[in-house]
mmCIF file with all atom_site columns, C-alpha atoms in Angstrom:
data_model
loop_
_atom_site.group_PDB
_atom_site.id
_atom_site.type_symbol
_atom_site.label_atom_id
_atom_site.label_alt_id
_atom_site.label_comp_id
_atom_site.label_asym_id
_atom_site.label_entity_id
_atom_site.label_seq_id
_atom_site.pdbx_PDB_ins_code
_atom_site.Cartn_x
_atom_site.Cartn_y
_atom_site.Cartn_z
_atom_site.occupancy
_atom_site.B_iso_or_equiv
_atom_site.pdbx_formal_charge
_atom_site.auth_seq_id
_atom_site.auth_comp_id
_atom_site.auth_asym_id
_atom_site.auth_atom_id
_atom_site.pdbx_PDB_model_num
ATOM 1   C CA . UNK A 1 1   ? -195.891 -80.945  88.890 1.00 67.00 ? 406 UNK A CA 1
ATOM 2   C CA . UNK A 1 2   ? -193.778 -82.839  86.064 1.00 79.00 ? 407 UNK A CA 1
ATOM 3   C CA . UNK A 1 3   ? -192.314 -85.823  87.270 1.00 84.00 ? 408 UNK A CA 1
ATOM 4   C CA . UNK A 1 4   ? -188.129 -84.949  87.234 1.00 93.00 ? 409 UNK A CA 1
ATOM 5   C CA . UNK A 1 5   ? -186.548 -86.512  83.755 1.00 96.00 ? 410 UNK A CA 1
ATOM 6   C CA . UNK A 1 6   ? -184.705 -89.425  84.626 1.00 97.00 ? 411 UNK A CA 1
ATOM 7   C CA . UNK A 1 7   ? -180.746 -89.269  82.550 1.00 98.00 ? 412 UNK A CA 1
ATOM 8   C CA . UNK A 1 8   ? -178.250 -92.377  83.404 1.00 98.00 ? 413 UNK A CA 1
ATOM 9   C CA . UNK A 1 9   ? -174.940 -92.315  81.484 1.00 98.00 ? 414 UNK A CA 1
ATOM 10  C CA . UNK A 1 10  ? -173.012 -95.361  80.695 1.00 97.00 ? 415 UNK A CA 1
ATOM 11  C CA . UNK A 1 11  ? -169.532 -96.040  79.636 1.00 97.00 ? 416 UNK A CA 1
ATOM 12  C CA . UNK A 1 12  ? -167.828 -99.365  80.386 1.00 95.00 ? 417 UNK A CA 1
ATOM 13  C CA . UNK A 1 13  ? -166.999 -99.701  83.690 1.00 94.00 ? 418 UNK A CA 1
ATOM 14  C CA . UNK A 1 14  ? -168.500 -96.788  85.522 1.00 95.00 ? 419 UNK A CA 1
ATOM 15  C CA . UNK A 1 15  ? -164.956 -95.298  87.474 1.00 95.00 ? 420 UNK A CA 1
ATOM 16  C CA . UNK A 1 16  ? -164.109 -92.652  84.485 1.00 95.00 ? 421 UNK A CA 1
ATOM 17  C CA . UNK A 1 17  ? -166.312 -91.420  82.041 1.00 97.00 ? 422 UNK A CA 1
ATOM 18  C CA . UNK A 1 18  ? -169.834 -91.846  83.012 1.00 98.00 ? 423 UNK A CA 1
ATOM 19  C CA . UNK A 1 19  ? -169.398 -90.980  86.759 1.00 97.00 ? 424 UNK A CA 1
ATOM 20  C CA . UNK A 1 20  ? -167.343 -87.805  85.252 1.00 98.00 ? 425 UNK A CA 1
ATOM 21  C CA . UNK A 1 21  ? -170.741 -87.363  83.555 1.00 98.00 ? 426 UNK A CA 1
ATOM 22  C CA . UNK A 1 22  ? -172.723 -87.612  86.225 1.00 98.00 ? 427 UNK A CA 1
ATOM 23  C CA . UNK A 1 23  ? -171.015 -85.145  88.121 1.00 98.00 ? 428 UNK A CA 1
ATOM 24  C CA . UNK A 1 24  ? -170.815 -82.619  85.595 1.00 98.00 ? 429 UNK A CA 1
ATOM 25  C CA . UNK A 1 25  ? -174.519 -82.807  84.585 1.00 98.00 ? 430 UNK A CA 1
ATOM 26  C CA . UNK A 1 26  ? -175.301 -82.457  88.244 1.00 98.00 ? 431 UNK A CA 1
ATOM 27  C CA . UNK A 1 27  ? -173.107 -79.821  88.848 1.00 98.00 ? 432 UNK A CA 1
ATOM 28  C CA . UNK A 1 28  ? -174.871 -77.977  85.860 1.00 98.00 ? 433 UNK A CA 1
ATOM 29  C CA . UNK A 1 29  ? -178.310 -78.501  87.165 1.00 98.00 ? 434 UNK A CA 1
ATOM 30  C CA . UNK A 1 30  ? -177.477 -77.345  90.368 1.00 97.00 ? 435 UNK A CA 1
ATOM 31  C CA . UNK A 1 31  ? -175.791 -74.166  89.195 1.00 97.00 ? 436 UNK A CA 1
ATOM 32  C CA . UNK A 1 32  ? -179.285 -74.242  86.949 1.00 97.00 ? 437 UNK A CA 1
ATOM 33  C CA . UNK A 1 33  ? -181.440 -74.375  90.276 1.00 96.00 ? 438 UNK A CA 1
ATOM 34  C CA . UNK A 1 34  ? -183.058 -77.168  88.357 1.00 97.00 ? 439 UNK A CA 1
ATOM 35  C CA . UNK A 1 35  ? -182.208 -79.766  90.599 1.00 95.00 ? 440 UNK A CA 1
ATOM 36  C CA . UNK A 1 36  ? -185.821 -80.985  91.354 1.00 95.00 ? 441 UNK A CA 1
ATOM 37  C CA . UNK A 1 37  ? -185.998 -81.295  87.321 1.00 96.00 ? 442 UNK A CA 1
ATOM 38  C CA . UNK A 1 38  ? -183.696 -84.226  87.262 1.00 97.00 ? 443 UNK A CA 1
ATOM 39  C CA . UNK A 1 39  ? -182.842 -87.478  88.376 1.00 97.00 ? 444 UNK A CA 1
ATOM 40  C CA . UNK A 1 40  ? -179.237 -88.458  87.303 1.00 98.00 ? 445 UNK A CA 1
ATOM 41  C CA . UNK A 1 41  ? -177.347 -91.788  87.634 1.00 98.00 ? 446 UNK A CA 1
ATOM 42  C CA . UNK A 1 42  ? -174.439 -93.484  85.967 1.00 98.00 ? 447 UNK A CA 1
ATOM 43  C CA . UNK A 1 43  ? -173.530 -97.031  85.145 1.00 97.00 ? 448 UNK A CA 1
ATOM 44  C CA . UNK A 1 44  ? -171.494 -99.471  83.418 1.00 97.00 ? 449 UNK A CA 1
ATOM 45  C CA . UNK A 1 45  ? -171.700 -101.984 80.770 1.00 96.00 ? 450 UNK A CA 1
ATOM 46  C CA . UNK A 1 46  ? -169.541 -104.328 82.624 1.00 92.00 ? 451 UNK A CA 1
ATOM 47  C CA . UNK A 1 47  ? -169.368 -105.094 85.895 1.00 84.00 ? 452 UNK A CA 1
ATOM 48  C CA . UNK A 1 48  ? -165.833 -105.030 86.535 1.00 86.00 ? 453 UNK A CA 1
ATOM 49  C CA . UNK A 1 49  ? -165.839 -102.087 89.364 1.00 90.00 ? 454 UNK A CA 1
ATOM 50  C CA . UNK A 1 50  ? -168.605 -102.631 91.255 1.00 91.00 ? 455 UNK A CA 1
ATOM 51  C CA . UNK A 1 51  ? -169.258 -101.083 94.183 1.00 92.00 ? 456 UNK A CA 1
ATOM 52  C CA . UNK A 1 52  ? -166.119 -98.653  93.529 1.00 94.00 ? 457 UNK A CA 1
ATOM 53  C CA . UNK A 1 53  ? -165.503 -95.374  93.546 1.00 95.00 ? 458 UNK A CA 1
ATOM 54  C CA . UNK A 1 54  ? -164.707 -93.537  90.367 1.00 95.00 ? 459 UNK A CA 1
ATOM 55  C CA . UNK A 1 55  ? -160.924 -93.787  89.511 1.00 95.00 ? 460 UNK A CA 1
ATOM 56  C CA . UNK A 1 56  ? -158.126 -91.431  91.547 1.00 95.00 ? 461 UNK A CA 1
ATOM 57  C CA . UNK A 1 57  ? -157.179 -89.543  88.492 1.00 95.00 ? 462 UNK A CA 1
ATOM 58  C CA . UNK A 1 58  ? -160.773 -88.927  87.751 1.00 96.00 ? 463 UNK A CA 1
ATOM 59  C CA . UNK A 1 59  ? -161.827 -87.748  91.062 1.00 97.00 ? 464 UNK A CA 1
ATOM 60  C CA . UNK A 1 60  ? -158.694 -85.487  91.219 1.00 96.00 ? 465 UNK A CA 1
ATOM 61  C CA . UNK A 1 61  ? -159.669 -84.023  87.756 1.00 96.00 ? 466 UNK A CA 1
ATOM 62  C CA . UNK A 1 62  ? -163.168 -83.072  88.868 1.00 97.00 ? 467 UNK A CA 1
ATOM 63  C CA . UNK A 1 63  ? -162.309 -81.711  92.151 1.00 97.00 ? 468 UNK A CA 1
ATOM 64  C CA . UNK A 1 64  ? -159.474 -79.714  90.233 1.00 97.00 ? 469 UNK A CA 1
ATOM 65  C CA . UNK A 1 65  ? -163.338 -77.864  88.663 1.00 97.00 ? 470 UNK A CA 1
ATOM 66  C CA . UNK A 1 66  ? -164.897 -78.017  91.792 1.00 97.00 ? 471 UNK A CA 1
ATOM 67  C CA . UNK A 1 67  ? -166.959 -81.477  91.302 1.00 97.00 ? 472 UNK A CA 1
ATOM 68  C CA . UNK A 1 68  ? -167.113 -84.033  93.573 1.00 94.00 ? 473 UNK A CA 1
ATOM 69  C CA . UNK A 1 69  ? -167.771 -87.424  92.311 1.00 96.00 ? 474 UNK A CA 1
ATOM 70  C CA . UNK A 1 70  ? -169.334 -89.435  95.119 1.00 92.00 ? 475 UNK A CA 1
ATOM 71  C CA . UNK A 1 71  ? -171.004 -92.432  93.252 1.00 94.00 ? 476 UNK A CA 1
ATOM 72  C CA . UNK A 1 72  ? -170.324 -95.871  92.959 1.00 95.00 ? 477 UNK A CA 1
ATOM 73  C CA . UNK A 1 73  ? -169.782 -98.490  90.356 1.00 96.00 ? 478 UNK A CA 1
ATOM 74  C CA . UNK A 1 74  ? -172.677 -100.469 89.385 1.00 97.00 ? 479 UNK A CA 1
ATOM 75  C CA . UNK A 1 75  ? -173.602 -102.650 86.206 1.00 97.00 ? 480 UNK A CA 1
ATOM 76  C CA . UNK A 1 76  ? -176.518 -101.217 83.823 1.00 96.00 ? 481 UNK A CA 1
ATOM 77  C CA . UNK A 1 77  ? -179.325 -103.584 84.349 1.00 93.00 ? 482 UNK A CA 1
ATOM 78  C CA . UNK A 1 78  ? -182.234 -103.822 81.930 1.00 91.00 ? 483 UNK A CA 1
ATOM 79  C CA . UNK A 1 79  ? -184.513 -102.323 84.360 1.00 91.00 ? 484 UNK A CA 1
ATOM 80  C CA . UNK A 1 80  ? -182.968 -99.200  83.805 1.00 93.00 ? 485 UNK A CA 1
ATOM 81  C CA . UNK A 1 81  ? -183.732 -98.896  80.195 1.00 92.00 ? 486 UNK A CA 1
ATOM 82  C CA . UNK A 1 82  ? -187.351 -98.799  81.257 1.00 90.00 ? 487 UNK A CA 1
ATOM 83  C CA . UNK A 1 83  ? -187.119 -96.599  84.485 1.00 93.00 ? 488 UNK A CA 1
ATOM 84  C CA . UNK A 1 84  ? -184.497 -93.487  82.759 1.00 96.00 ? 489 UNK A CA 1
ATOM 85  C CA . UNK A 1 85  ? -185.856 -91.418  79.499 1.00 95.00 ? 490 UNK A CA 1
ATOM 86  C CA . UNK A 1 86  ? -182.446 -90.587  78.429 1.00 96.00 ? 491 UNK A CA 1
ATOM 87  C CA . UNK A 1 87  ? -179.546 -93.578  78.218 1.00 96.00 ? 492 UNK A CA 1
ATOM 88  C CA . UNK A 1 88  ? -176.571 -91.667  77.875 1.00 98.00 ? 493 UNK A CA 1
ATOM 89  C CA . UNK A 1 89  ? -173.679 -94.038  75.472 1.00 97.00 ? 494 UNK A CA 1
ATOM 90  C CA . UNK A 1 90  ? -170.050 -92.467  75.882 1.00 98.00 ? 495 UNK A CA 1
ATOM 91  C CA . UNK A 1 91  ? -168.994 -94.510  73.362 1.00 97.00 ? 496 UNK A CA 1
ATOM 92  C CA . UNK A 1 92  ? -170.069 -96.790  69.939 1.00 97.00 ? 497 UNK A CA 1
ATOM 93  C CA . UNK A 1 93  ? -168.897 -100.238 71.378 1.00 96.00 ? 498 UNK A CA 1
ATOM 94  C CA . UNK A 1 94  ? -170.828 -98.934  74.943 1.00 96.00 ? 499 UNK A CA 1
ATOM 95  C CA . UNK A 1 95  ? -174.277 -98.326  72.725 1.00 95.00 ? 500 UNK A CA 1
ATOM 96  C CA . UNK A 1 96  ? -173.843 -101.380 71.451 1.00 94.00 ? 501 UNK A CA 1
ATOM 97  C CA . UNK A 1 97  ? -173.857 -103.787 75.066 1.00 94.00 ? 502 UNK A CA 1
ATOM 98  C CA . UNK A 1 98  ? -176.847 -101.029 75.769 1.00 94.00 ? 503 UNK A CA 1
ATOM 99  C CA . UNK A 1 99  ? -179.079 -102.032 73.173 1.00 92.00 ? 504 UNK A CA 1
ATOM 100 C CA . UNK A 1 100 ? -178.142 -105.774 73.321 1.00 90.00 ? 505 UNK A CA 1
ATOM 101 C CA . UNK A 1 101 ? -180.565 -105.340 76.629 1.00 87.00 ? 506 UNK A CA 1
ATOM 102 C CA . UNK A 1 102 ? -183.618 -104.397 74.572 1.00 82.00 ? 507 UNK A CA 1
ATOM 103 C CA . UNK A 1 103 ? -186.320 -106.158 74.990 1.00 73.00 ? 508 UNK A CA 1
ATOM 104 C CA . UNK A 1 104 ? -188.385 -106.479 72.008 1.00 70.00 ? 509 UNK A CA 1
ATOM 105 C CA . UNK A 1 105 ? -191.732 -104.620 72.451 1.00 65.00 ? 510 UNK A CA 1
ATOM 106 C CA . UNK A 1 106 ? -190.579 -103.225 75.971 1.00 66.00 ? 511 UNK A CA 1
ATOM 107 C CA . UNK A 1 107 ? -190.810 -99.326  76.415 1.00 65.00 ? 512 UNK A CA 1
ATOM 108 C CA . UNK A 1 108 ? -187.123 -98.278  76.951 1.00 78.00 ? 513 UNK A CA 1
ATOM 109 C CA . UNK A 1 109 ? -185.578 -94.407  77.067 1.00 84.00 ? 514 UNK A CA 1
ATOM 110 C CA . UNK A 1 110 ? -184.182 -92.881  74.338 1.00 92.00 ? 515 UNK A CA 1
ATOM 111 C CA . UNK A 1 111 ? -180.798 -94.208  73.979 1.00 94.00 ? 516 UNK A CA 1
ATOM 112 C CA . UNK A 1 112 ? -178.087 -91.321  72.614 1.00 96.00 ? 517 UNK A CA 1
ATOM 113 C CA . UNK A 1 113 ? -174.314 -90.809  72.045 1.00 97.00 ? 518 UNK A CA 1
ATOM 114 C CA . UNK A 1 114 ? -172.546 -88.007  74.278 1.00 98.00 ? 519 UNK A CA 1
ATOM 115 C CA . UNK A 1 115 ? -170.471 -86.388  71.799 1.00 98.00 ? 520 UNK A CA 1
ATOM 116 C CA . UNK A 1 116 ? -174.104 -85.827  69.889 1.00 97.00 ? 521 UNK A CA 1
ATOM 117 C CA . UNK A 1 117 ? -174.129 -82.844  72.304 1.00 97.00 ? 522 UNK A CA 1
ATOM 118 C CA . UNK A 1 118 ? -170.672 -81.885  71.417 1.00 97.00 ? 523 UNK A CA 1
ATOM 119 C CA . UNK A 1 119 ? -170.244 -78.998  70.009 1.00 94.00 ? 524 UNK A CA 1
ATOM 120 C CA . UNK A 1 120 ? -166.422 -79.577  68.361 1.00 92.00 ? 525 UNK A CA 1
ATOM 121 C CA . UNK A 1 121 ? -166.576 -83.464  68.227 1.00 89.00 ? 526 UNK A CA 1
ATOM 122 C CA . UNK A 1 122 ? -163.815 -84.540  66.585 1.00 93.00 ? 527 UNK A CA 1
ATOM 123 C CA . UNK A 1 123 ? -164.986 -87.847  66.735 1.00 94.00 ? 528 UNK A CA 1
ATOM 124 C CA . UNK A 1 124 ? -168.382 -90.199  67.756 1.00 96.00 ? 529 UNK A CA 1
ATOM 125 C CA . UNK A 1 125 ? -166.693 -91.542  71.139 1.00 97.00 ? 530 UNK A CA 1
ATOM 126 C CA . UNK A 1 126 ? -165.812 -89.851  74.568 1.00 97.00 ? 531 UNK A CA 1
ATOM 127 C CA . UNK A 1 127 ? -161.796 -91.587  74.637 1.00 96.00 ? 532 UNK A CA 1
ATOM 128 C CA . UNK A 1 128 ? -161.736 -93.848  77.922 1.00 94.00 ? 533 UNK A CA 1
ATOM 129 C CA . UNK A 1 129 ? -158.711 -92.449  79.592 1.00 94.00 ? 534 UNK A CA 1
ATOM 130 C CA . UNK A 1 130 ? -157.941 -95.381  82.197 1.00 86.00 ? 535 UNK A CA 1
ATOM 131 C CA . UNK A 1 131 ? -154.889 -96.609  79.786 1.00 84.00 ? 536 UNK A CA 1
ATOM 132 C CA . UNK A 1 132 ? -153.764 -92.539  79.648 1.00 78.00 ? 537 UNK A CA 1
ATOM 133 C CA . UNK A 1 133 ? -151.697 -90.060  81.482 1.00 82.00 ? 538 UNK A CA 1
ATOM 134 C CA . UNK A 1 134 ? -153.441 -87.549  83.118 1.00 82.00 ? 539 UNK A CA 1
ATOM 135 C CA . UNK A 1 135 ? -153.793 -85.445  80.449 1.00 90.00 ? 540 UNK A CA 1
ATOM 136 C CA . UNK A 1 136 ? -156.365 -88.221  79.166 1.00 93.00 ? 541 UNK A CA 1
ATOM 137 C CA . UNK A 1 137 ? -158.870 -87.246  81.750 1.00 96.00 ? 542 UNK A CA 1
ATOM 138 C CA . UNK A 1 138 ? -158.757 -83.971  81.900 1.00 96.00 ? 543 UNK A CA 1
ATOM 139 C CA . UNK A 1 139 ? -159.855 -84.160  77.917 1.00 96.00 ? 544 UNK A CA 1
ATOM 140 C CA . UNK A 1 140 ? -162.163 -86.335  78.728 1.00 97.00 ? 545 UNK A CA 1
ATOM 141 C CA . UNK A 1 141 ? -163.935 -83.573  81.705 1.00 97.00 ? 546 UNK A CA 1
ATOM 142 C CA . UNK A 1 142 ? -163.679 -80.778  78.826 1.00 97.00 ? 547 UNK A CA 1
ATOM 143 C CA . UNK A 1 143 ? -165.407 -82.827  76.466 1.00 97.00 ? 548 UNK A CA 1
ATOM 144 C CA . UNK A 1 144 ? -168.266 -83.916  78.900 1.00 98.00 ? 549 UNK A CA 1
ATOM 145 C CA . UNK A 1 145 ? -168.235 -80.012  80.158 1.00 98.00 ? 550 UNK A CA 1
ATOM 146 C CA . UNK A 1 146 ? -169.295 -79.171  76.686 1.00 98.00 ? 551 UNK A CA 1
ATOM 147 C CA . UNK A 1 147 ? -171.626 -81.587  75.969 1.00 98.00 ? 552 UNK A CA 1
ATOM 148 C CA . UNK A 1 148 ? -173.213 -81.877  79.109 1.00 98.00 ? 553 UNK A CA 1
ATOM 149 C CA . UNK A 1 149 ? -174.090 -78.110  78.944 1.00 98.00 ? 554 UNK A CA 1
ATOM 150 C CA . UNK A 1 150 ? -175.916 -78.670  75.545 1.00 98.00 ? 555 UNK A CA 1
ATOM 151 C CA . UNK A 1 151 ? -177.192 -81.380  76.495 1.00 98.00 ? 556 UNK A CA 1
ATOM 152 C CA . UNK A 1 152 ? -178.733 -79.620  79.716 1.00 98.00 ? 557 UNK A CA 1
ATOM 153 C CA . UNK A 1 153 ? -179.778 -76.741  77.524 1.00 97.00 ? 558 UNK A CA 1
ATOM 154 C CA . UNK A 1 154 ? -181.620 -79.097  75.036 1.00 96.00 ? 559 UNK A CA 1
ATOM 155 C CA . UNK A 1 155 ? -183.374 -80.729  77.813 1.00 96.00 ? 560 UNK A CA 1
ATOM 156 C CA . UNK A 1 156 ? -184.604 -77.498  79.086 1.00 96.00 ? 561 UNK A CA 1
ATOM 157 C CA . UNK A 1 157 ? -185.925 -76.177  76.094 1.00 95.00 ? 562 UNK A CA 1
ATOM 158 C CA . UNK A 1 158 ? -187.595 -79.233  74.502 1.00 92.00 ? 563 UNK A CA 1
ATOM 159 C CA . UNK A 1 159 ? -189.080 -79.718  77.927 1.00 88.00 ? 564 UNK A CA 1
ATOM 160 C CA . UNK A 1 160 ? -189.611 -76.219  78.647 1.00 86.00 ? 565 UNK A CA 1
ATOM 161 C CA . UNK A 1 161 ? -188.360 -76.325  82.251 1.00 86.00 ? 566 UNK A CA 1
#
């Protein structure tokens, strides 16, 4: 049996966008019945929230779709740039702090942008919507909805799972 493929996504301070992530992408895969396929986490590039839960207005938005977001803050350690095949960035500046971590001539996943998977990005970053109304996080879900589903497809078919 193929080990599961191991997907963390990382925004900065793991209570909005990334654990909105997480959730979604696990909500896919279960609807998928490809749950033993993955192994999803989420992190932050700071650790400003640890140990938190993702932010009120976030939770409410993704129970709102029927997602619960149970995970807690933690910092993105270099570790896990070795132990996941797929670093998910939700933004530029957030890709940035992730490949600062690199070791030189240390195996690491492959490090991507979220809105790659976007089908109508309208631009390269997932907006953080902490500083927002709610309206700001419920854009946010929409855009990780879409590009979580391609991104699950993609998965699937270049891993043929």
């Amino acid at each position: 049996m193929t080990p599961p493929l191991k997907i963390i996504f990382v925004c900065l301070g793991n209570i909005c966008r990334s654990p909105m992530a997480e959730g979604v992408f696990l909500h896919l895969v279960r609807q998928a019945g490809l749950e033993d396929k993955f192994t999803v986490d989420s992190a932050g590039t700071s650790g400003y929230h640890e140990g938190e839960l993702a932010d009120q207005r976030m939770r409410h938005t993704a129970e709102r779709h029927g997602i619960q977001l149970l995970s807690r803050s933690r910092k993105l350690l270099v570790e896990d740039l070795d132990r996941f095949d797929y670093i998910v960035a939700m933004d530029r500046e957030n890709r940035r702090n992730i490949e600062s971590l690199i070791r030189p001539q240390a195996p690491h996943g492959k490090i991507v942008m979220m809105r790659d998977f976007d089908p109508k990005p309208d631009s390269p970053d997932v907006p953080d919507p902490y500083f927002g109304g709610n309206q700001g996080f419920e854009k946010v879900y929409q855009i990780l909805l879409r590009s979580c589903d391609r991104l699950l497809k993609q998965l699937v078919q270049e891993n043929g799972l």
